[in-house]
Coordinates of C-alpha atoms in Angstrom, one line a residue:
M18 CA 25.7 3.7 -9.1
K19 CA 23.5 6.0 -7.0
F20 CA 22.4 9.6 -7.5
D21 CA 20.4 12.2 -5.7
L22 CA 16.9 12.3 -7.0
R23 CA 16.8 16.1 -7.3
D24 CA 20.2 16.7 -8.8
P25 CA 19.8 17.9 -12.4
A26 CA 23.5 17.3 -13.2
C27 CA 23.1 13.6 -13.8
Q28 CA 22.8 12.3 -17.3
P29 CA 19.0 11.9 -17.9
C30 CA 18.9 8.9 -20.2
R31 CA 21.0 6.8 -17.7
R32 CA 19.0 7.7 -14.6
L33 CA 16.5 5.3 -13.2
V34 CA 14.0 6.3 -10.6
P35 CA 12.0 3.5 -9.0
V36 CA 8.4 4.7 -8.5
V37 CA 6.3 2.6 -6.1
L38 CA 2.6 2.9 -6.4
A39 CA 1.4 2.2 -2.8
G40 CA -2.3 3.1 -2.9
G41 CA -5.2 0.7 -3.1
S42 CA -7.2 -1.3 -0.5
G43 CA -6.5 -4.9 -1.4
T44 CA -10.0 -6.1 -0.3
R45 CA -9.5 -9.6 -1.9
L46 CA -7.0 -10.4 0.8
W47 CA -9.5 -9.6 3.6
P48 CA -9.4 -10.1 6.6
M49 CA -5.6 -9.6 6.7
S50 CA -5.8 -6.7 4.3
R51 CA -8.2 -3.8 5.4
E52 CA -8.9 -0.4 3.9
H53 CA -6.8 1.4 6.6
Y54 CA -4.0 -1.3 6.5
P55 CA -4.0 -2.8 3.0
K56 CA -2.1 -5.7 1.6
Q57 CA 1.0 -3.8 0.6
L58 CA 1.7 -3.2 4.3
I59 CA 1.3 -6.7 5.5
D60 CA 3.7 -9.7 5.5
V61 CA 1.4 -11.9 3.4
I62 CA 4.2 -14.1 1.9
G63 CA 7.3 -13.5 4.1
S64 CA 8.7 -11.7 7.0
D65 CA 8.8 -8.4 5.1
S66 CA 5.7 -6.5 3.9
L67 CA 5.1 -6.5 0.2
L68 CA 6.1 -2.8 0.2
Q69 CA 9.4 -3.5 1.9
A70 CA 10.2 -6.2 -0.7
T71 CA 9.2 -3.9 -3.6
V72 CA 11.5 -1.0 -2.7
R73 CA 14.5 -3.3 -2.6
R74 CA 14.0 -4.8 -6.1
M75 CA 16.4 -2.3 -7.8
D76 CA 19.2 -3.0 -5.3
G77 CA 22.2 -4.3 -7.2
F78 CA 21.1 -3.1 -10.6
P79 CA 23.9 -3.1 -13.2
D80 CA 26.4 -0.4 -12.5
D81 CA 26.3 1.2 -15.9
W82 CA 22.9 2.7 -14.9
E83 CA 22.4 5.4 -12.3
V84 CA 19.7 4.4 -9.8
A85 CA 18.1 7.0 -7.5
D86 CA 19.4 6.9 -4.0
A87 CA 15.8 6.5 -2.7
P88 CA 12.5 5.4 -4.4
L89 CA 9.6 7.6 -5.0
V90 CA 6.6 6.2 -3.2
V91 CA 3.1 7.5 -4.1
C92 CA 0.6 6.9 -1.4
G93 CA -2.5 8.2 0.5
D94 CA -2.3 10.4 3.5
E95 CA -3.7 7.8 5.9
H96 CA -0.9 5.3 5.0
G97 CA 2.0 7.8 4.7
F98 CA 3.3 7.5 8.3
I99 CA 3.1 3.7 8.2
I100 CA 5.0 3.5 4.9
D101 CA 7.7 5.9 6.1
E102 CA 8.0 3.9 9.3
Q103 CA 8.2 0.5 7.5
L104 CA 10.8 1.7 5.0
R105 CA 13.0 3.4 7.6
A106 CA 12.9 0.2 9.6
S107 CA 14.3 -1.5 6.4
G108 CA 17.1 1.1 6.1
V109 CA 15.5 3.1 3.3
T110 CA 14.6 6.8 3.5
P111 CA 12.0 7.2 0.8
H112 CA 10.7 10.3 -1.0
L113 CA 6.9 10.2 -0.3
I114 CA 4.4 11.8 -2.6
V115 CA 1.2 11.9 -0.5
E116 CA -1.9 12.1 -2.6
P117 CA -4.6 14.4 -1.1
A118 CA -7.3 12.2 -2.6
R119 CA -7.6 8.9 -4.4
R120 CA -7.5 9.2 -8.2
D121 CA -6.2 5.8 -9.3
T122 CA -2.8 5.0 -10.9
A123 CA -2.6 7.4 -13.9
P124 CA -2.7 10.6 -11.7
A125 CA -0.4 9.0 -9.2
L126 CA 2.2 8.3 -11.9
T127 CA 1.7 11.8 -13.3
L128 CA 2.5 13.3 -9.9
A129 CA 5.8 11.3 -9.8
A130 CA 6.7 12.2 -13.4
A131 CA 6.1 15.9 -12.8
F132 CA 7.9 15.8 -9.5
T133 CA 10.9 14.2 -11.1
C134 CA 11.1 16.5 -14.1
G135 CA 10.7 19.7 -12.2
P136 CA 8.9 22.8 -13.6
E137 CA 11.3 23.2 -16.5
K138 CA 11.5 19.5 -17.4
N139 CA 15.3 19.8 -17.0
N140 CA 15.6 16.8 -14.6
D141 CA 14.3 14.0 -16.8
A142 CA 14.7 10.4 -15.8
I143 CA 13.5 6.9 -16.7
L144 CA 10.8 5.8 -14.3
V145 CA 10.5 2.2 -13.2
V146 CA 6.9 2.0 -12.1
M147 CA 6.0 -0.9 -9.8
P148 CA 2.9 -1.6 -7.8
A149 CA 3.7 -2.1 -4.1
D150 CA 1.6 -5.3 -3.7
H151 CA 3.2 -7.8 -6.1
A152 CA 5.4 -10.8 -5.5
I153 CA 8.6 -11.5 -7.5
A154 CA 10.5 -14.8 -7.0
D155 CA 13.5 -14.0 -9.1
V156 CA 14.6 -10.4 -8.6
K157 CA 17.6 -10.7 -11.0
A158 CA 15.3 -11.8 -13.8
L159 CA 13.1 -8.8 -13.1
Q160 CA 16.1 -6.5 -13.3
R161 CA 17.1 -8.0 -16.7
A162 CA 13.7 -7.3 -18.0
V163 CA 13.7 -3.7 -16.6
E164 CA 17.1 -3.1 -18.2
L165 CA 15.8 -4.1 -21.6
A166 CA 12.7 -2.0 -21.1
A167 CA 14.9 1.0 -20.0
R168 CA 16.8 0.8 -23.3
H169 CA 13.5 1.2 -25.2
A170 CA 12.5 4.0 -22.8
Q171 CA 15.7 5.8 -23.7
R172 CA 14.3 6.1 -27.3
G173 CA 11.1 7.7 -26.1
E174 CA 9.0 4.5 -26.0
I175 CA 6.7 3.4 -23.2
A176 CA 7.5 -0.2 -22.1
T177 CA 5.4 -2.6 -20.1
L178 CA 6.5 -6.0 -18.7
G179 CA 4.3 -8.8 -19.9
V180 CA 4.2 -12.2 -18.3
P181 CA 3.8 -15.2 -20.6
P182 CA 0.8 -17.0 -19.1
T183 CA 1.0 -20.4 -17.5
R184 CA -2.8 -20.9 -17.2
P185 CA -6.0 -19.2 -18.2
D186 CA -6.7 -16.6 -15.5
T187 CA -9.7 -14.2 -15.4
G188 CA -8.1 -12.1 -12.7
F189 CA -5.5 -10.5 -15.0
G190 CA -5.5 -8.1 -17.9
Y191 CA -3.7 -9.2 -21.1
V192 CA -1.4 -7.6 -23.7
R193 CA -1.6 -8.9 -27.3
V194 CA 2.0 -8.9 -28.5
G195 CA 2.8 -7.6 -31.9
E196 CA 5.9 -7.5 -34.2
P197 CA 9.1 -8.8 -32.6
L198 CA 11.9 -6.2 -32.2
G199 CA 14.8 -8.6 -32.3
D200 CA 15.9 -8.2 -28.7
G201 CA 13.1 -10.2 -27.0
A202 CA 10.7 -7.2 -26.9
H203 CA 7.6 -6.8 -29.1
L204 CA 5.5 -3.9 -30.2
I205 CA 2.2 -3.7 -28.3
E206 CA -0.7 -4.6 -30.5
R207 CA -3.4 -3.9 -27.9
F208 CA -4.4 -4.2 -24.3
V209 CA -7.3 -6.5 -23.3
E210 CA -9.3 -6.2 -20.0
K211 CA -9.8 -9.1 -17.7
P212 CA -11.6 -11.7 -19.9
P213 CA -14.2 -14.4 -19.1
A214 CA -12.9 -17.9 -18.6
E215 CA -13.5 -19.2 -22.1
L216 CA -11.8 -16.2 -23.7
A217 CA -8.8 -16.5 -21.3
A218 CA -8.4 -20.1 -22.3
Q219 CA -8.3 -19.0 -26.0
Y220 CA -5.7 -16.3 -25.2
V221 CA -3.4 -18.9 -23.6
A222 CA -3.8 -21.3 -26.4
N223 CA -3.1 -18.6 -28.9
G224 CA 0.3 -17.7 -27.4
A225 CA 0.2 -14.1 -28.5
Y226 CA -1.4 -12.8 -25.3
W227 CA 0.7 -12.1 -22.2
W228 CA -0.5 -11.1 -18.7
N229 CA -0.3 -7.4 -18.0
S230 CA 2.1 -7.2 -15.0
G231 CA 1.3 -3.5 -14.2
I232 CA 5.1 -2.7 -14.3
F233 CA 5.9 0.1 -16.7
V234 CA 9.2 1.8 -17.7
M235 CA 9.3 5.1 -19.5
R236 CA 11.0 8.5 -19.4
A237 CA 9.1 11.0 -17.2
S238 CA 8.9 13.5 -20.0
T239 CA 7.5 10.8 -22.4
W240 CA 4.7 10.0 -20.0
L241 CA 3.9 13.7 -19.5
D242 CA 3.9 14.4 -23.2
A243 CA 1.7 11.4 -24.0
L244 CA -0.8 12.3 -21.2
R245 CA -0.9 16.0 -22.4
R246 CA -2.0 14.8 -25.8
I247 CA -4.6 12.2 -24.6
R248 CA -5.8 13.5 -21.3
P249 CA -5.0 17.2 -21.1
E250 CA -7.3 17.9 -18.1
M251 CA -5.5 15.2 -16.0
H252 CA -2.1 16.5 -17.2
A253 CA -3.0 20.1 -16.3
A254 CA -4.4 19.3 -12.9
C255 CA -1.5 17.1 -11.8
L256 CA 1.1 19.6 -13.0
A257 CA -0.6 22.4 -11.1
A258 CA -0.8 20.2 -8.0
V259 CA 2.9 19.7 -8.1
A260 CA 3.7 23.3 -8.9
E261 CA 1.7 24.5 -6.0
G262 CA 2.7 21.6 -3.6
A263 CA 5.1 21.8 -0.7
M264 CA 8.0 19.7 0.6
H265 CA 8.1 18.7 4.3
G266 CA 11.4 16.9 4.8
T267 CA 11.3 13.9 2.5
R268 CA 7.5 14.2 2.1
F269 CA 5.9 16.1 -0.8
D270 CA 2.3 17.2 -0.5
P271 CA 0.7 18.1 -3.8
A272 CA -1.8 21.0 -3.7
A273 CA -5.2 19.4 -2.8
K274 CA -7.4 21.9 -4.7
E275 CA -5.6 21.4 -7.9
F276 CA -5.3 17.7 -7.6
A277 CA -9.0 17.4 -7.0
R278 CA -9.6 18.5 -10.6
A279 CA -7.8 15.4 -11.9
P280 CA -10.2 12.8 -13.2
A281 CA -9.6 9.3 -11.7
D282 CA -8.3 6.7 -14.2
S283 CA -5.8 3.9 -14.4
I284 CA -2.5 3.9 -16.4
D285 CA -4.0 1.2 -18.7
Y286 CA -7.2 3.1 -19.5
A287 CA -5.7 6.6 -19.7
V288 CA -2.7 5.8 -22.0
M289 CA -1.7 2.2 -22.5
E290 CA -4.9 1.1 -24.3
R291 CA -4.1 3.6 -27.0
M292 CA -0.8 1.8 -27.8
G293 CA -0.9 0.0 -31.1
G294 CA -3.7 2.2 -32.5
P295 CA -3.6 5.0 -35.0
D296 CA -3.9 7.6 -32.3
A297 CA -1.0 6.2 -30.2
P298 CA 0.9 9.1 -28.5
C299 CA 4.2 7.2 -28.8
T300 CA 5.5 3.7 -29.5
G301 CA 4.5 1.0 -26.9
V302 CA 6.6 -2.1 -26.4
V303 CA 6.1 -5.2 -24.2
V304 CA 9.1 -6.9 -22.7
P305 CA 8.8 -10.5 -21.4
L306 CA 9.0 -11.1 -17.7
D307 CA 9.8 -14.6 -16.5
A308 CA 10.5 -13.9 -12.8
G309 CA 7.9 -15.8 -10.8
W310 CA 5.6 -12.8 -10.9
S311 CA 2.2 -12.7 -9.1
D312 CA -0.1 -9.8 -8.3
L313 CA -1.3 -11.6 -5.2
G314 CA -4.8 -10.6 -6.2
S315 CA -6.5 -13.4 -4.2
W316 CA -5.8 -15.9 -1.5
D317 CA -5.5 -18.5 -4.3
A318 CA -2.6 -16.5 -5.7
V319 CA -1.0 -16.3 -2.3
W320 CA -1.3 -20.1 -1.9
D321 CA 0.2 -20.5 -5.3
A322 CA 3.2 -18.3 -4.5
L323 CA 4.2 -20.1 -1.3
N324 CA 6.0 -23.4 -0.6
K325 CA 3.6 -26.3 0.0
D326 CA 3.9 -29.6 1.8
A327 CA 3.5 -33.0 0.1
D328 CA -0.3 -32.6 0.1
G329 CA -0.3 -29.1 -1.4
N330 CA -1.0 -27.4 1.9
V331 CA 0.3 -24.0 3.1
A332 CA 0.2 -23.4 6.9
R333 CA 1.3 -20.2 8.6
G334 CA 1.1 -19.7 12.4
R335 CA -0.2 -22.3 14.9
V336 CA -1.9 -24.8 12.5
V337 CA -2.6 -28.5 12.8
L338 CA -3.7 -30.3 9.6
D339 CA -5.2 -33.9 9.5
G340 CA -6.0 -35.3 6.1
A341 CA -6.1 -31.9 4.5
M342 CA -5.2 -31.3 0.8
S343 CA -4.5 -28.1 -1.2
T344 CA -5.5 -26.1 1.9
F345 CA -4.2 -22.6 2.9
V346 CA -4.3 -21.7 6.6
H347 CA -3.1 -18.4 8.1
A348 CA -3.4 -18.2 11.9
E349 CA -2.4 -15.1 13.8
T350 CA -3.6 -15.4 17.4
R351 CA -4.8 -18.9 18.1
L352 CA -4.5 -22.6 17.1
V353 CA -6.4 -23.4 13.9
A354 CA -7.1 -27.1 13.1
C355 CA -8.4 -28.5 9.8
V356 CA -9.5 -32.1 9.3
G357 CA -10.1 -33.5 5.9
T358 CA -10.4 -30.2 4.1
T359 CA -9.7 -29.9 0.4
N360 CA -9.2 -26.6 -1.6
V361 CA -10.1 -24.5 1.4
V362 CA -8.8 -21.1 2.6
V363 CA -8.8 -20.3 6.3
V364 CA -7.6 -16.9 7.5
E365 CA -7.8 -16.1 11.2
T366 CA -7.1 -12.7 12.7
P367 CA -8.0 -11.3 16.1
D368 CA -11.3 -9.9 15.1
A369 CA -12.4 -11.9 12.0
V370 CA -12.2 -15.4 10.4
L371 CA -12.5 -16.2 6.7
V372 CA -13.4 -19.7 5.5
A373 CA -13.7 -20.0 1.7
D374 CA -13.4 -22.5 -1.1
R375 CA -10.3 -21.7 -3.1
S376 CA -12.4 -21.6 -6.4
N377 CA -14.5 -18.8 -5.0
V378 CA -11.9 -16.4 -3.5
Q379 CA -12.7 -13.8 -6.1
R380 CA -16.0 -13.3 -4.4
I381 CA -14.4 -11.9 -1.3
K382 CA -14.4 -8.4 -2.7
G383 CA -18.2 -8.5 -2.8
L384 CA -18.3 -10.0 0.7
V385 CA -16.3 -7.1 2.0
A386 CA -18.6 -4.6 0.3
R387 CA -21.5 -6.2 2.2
I388 CA -19.7 -6.0 5.5
K389 CA -18.9 -2.3 4.8
A390 CA -22.5 -1.6 3.9
E391 CA -23.5 -2.9 7.3
H392 CA -21.1 -0.3 8.8
A393 CA -19.1 -3.1 10.5
P394 CA -15.6 -1.8 11.5
E395 CA -13.9 -5.1 10.3
A396 CA -14.2 -4.0 6.7
E397 CA -11.8 -1.0 7.3
T398 CA -9.7 -1.5 10.4
H399 CA -8.0 -4.2 12.4
R400 CA -8.4 -4.6 16.1
K401 CA -4.8 -3.3 16.3
V402 CA -4.8 0.2 14.9
R403 CA -1.5 2.0 14.0
R404 CA -1.1 5.7 14.5
P405 CA 1.9 8.1 14.0
W406 CA 2.7 7.9 17.7
G407 CA 2.5 4.0 18.0
F408 CA -0.7 1.9 18.1
Y409 CA -3.6 0.8 20.1
D410 CA -5.3 -2.6 20.4
S411 CA -8.9 -2.9 21.5
I412 CA -8.7 -5.9 23.9
D413 CA -12.3 -6.1 25.2
H414 CA -15.6 -4.2 25.3
G415 CA -19.0 -4.4 26.8
D416 CA -22.0 -2.3 27.7
R417 CA -20.6 1.2 28.6
F418 CA -16.9 0.1 28.8
Q419 CA -13.9 -0.7 26.5
V420 CA -10.4 -1.8 27.3
K421 CA -7.4 -0.9 25.1
R422 CA -3.7 -1.6 25.1
I423 CA -1.9 1.5 24.0
V424 CA 1.8 1.6 23.0
V425 CA 3.5 4.9 22.5
A426 CA 6.9 5.1 20.7
P427 CA 9.9 6.8 22.5
G428 CA 9.6 10.5 22.3
A429 CA 6.1 10.4 20.8
R430 CA 2.9 11.8 22.3
L431 CA -0.8 11.8 21.5
S432 CA -2.8 14.9 20.8
L433 CA -4.0 17.3 23.5
Q434 CA -7.7 16.3 23.5
M435 CA -10.9 15.8 25.4
H436 CA -14.0 13.6 25.2
H437 CA -17.7 14.6 25.6
H438 CA -19.0 11.1 26.5
R439 CA -16.3 9.1 28.2
A440 CA -13.9 9.0 31.1
E441 CA -10.6 7.0 31.1
H442 CA -8.5 5.1 33.5
W443 CA -4.8 4.7 32.6
V444 CA -2.5 2.0 34.1
V445 CA 1.2 2.0 33.1
V446 CA 2.5 -1.5 32.6
R447 CA 5.8 -0.6 30.9
G448 CA 8.0 2.5 30.7
T449 CA 7.3 6.0 31.9
A450 CA 4.3 8.2 31.0
L451 CA 4.1 12.0 30.9
V452 CA 0.5 12.9 31.6
T453 CA -1.2 16.2 31.0
R454 CA -4.6 16.4 32.9
G455 CA -6.2 19.8 32.9
D456 CA -3.6 22.2 34.4
E457 CA -1.5 19.3 35.8
E458 CA 1.5 17.6 34.3
F459 CA 3.1 14.6 36.0
L460 CA 5.0 11.4 35.5
L461 CA 3.7 7.8 36.0
S462 CA 5.9 4.8 36.3
E463 CA 5.1 1.1 36.0
N464 CA 2.2 -0.1 38.1
Q465 CA 1.0 3.5 38.7
S466 CA -2.3 4.8 37.4
T467 CA -4.5 7.9 36.9
F468 CA -8.1 8.9 36.1
I469 CA -9.1 11.3 33.3
P470 CA -12.6 12.6 34.0
L471 CA -15.1 13.2 31.2
G472 CA -14.6 16.6 29.6
V473 CA -11.1 17.3 30.9
R474 CA -8.3 18.1 28.5
H475 CA -5.6 15.5 28.6
R476 CA -2.5 14.2 26.8
L477 CA -0.3 11.1 27.0
G478 CA 3.4 11.2 26.1
N479 CA 6.5 9.0 26.3
P480 CA 9.6 10.9 27.5
G481 CA 11.6 7.7 27.8
K482 CA 13.8 5.6 25.5
V483 CA 11.7 2.4 25.6
P484 CA 8.1 2.0 24.3
L485 CA 5.5 3.1 26.8
E486 CA 2.7 0.6 27.3
I487 CA -0.5 1.4 29.2
I488 CA -3.9 -0.3 29.7
E489 CA -6.8 2.1 29.2
V490 CA -10.2 1.5 30.5
Q491 CA -12.9 3.7 28.9
S492 CA -16.3 4.1 30.5
G493 CA -19.3 6.1 29.4
A494 CA -22.5 6.3 27.3
Y495 CA -20.7 6.5 24.0
L496 CA -17.2 5.0 23.2
G497 CA -16.8 5.7 19.5
E498 CA -13.5 7.0 18.1
D499 CA -15.1 10.1 16.8
D500 CA -15.7 11.4 20.3
I501 CA -12.4 13.4 20.2
V502 CA -11.8 17.1 20.2
R503 CA -8.2 18.0 19.5
F504 CA -6.6 21.2 20.7
E505 CA -2.9 20.5 19.8
D506 CA -1.3 17.8 17.8
N507 CA 2.3 16.9 16.6
Y508 CA 1.0 15.3 13.4
G509 CA -1.1 18.0 11.8
R510 CA -4.5 16.6 12.8
C511 CA -6.9 19.4 13.6
A512 CA -9.8 19.5 16.1
S513 CA -12.3 18.6 13.5
D514 CA -10.4 15.4 12.6
R515 CA -12.6 12.4 13.3
A516 CA -9.9 9.8 13.4
A517 CA -8.5 7.9 16.4
P518 CA -6.4 9.7 19.0

């Protein structure tokens, strides 16, 4: 059964609202995952992105529950247009809550809870909170666990899904399960942060510690009341940000000034670690999840989640293996050959190649930090950069020149802009271009070209019904993406914005 997210007439204790937390940078899956295009947006284990797979996990939920007609997706501004584009391509029209700043998962959830309840708390619902970057092999098993958790949430409890561990793992937090409740769920005794290897082995042998999946189920009002008692400053800042925020179609923008006052913290630290203690704001329960869950926090986890050949290898793209064992290879743009490799990860992208021993993949986060400290662009962006109007791909560059392939979606256009340090040549290779150059406006067809002198206002648009593709050759003393002055823009970017065109 479906309902409109903002319709207060629905029965509150039967209403489920999927809340997808789509922030984060996913640096452990570098070089596929970058800060400006993180792992939740990539197809790391299938043809769909992890985000696209996540938003469909409540499809087909038992009919005696009312499930929101669209998920709430909480994300950052730089990823909002990509998320909207991906989900609409999957047939989903999401409600986006776009955070004006990064504040971790607790403020993100609080925005969703406050948005759902409304200012008078008369539109309460049960929130099913899911990270956008996890893998689930058995969706029906997940739904059964969520349904049990939702029955506890009806009673004002906060439920988390715990995964009985199959091995010691230092990459996960743990939940110590307490008293059984007779339906498969347990009271939460306490949360435990990621342990060292020896302690993780003890947890698994003990049997009373489950992996913390990061999936939570609770009524929106329950979360808000708990946070008000424990973290009143975060509660006040987030509620003020929602009260002063604004809707733009299906996108909600919380007030930036008010949200900036919210301290950054995770759901676990802010509230869940209080569960089981004397100062617990409410009852916490943990429900077992046996659904082939993985948080895909490393390339080793990705290898583990995918089908393997007889020698334990996973190969994606153009890959040739000879005598390889337990090897993961992902190739995007060229042939990758591995001979005699064992327990190795190889990830090839157009601008970076990673080679790592599988036992050391947790060190990739530190490696990316080093790359970022050297101000190398590969830490943050791919060679192919997506924009609200389409994308550009930096094909080649040299002393005083750069070549880009630019693709503009039908009906879209870039900002009206100029550059202080570079001129540009445009050659249309597909579609029709509407060009603004100074006081001129004219059309270019395939195989036609134009020149944009340094310092001249210009704009590129696609008036047609097929994607416009051009080759741009830039020349000048400085070719950085911050050499852009905007005068007009369809996407709300101002002249001081230092992003790409």
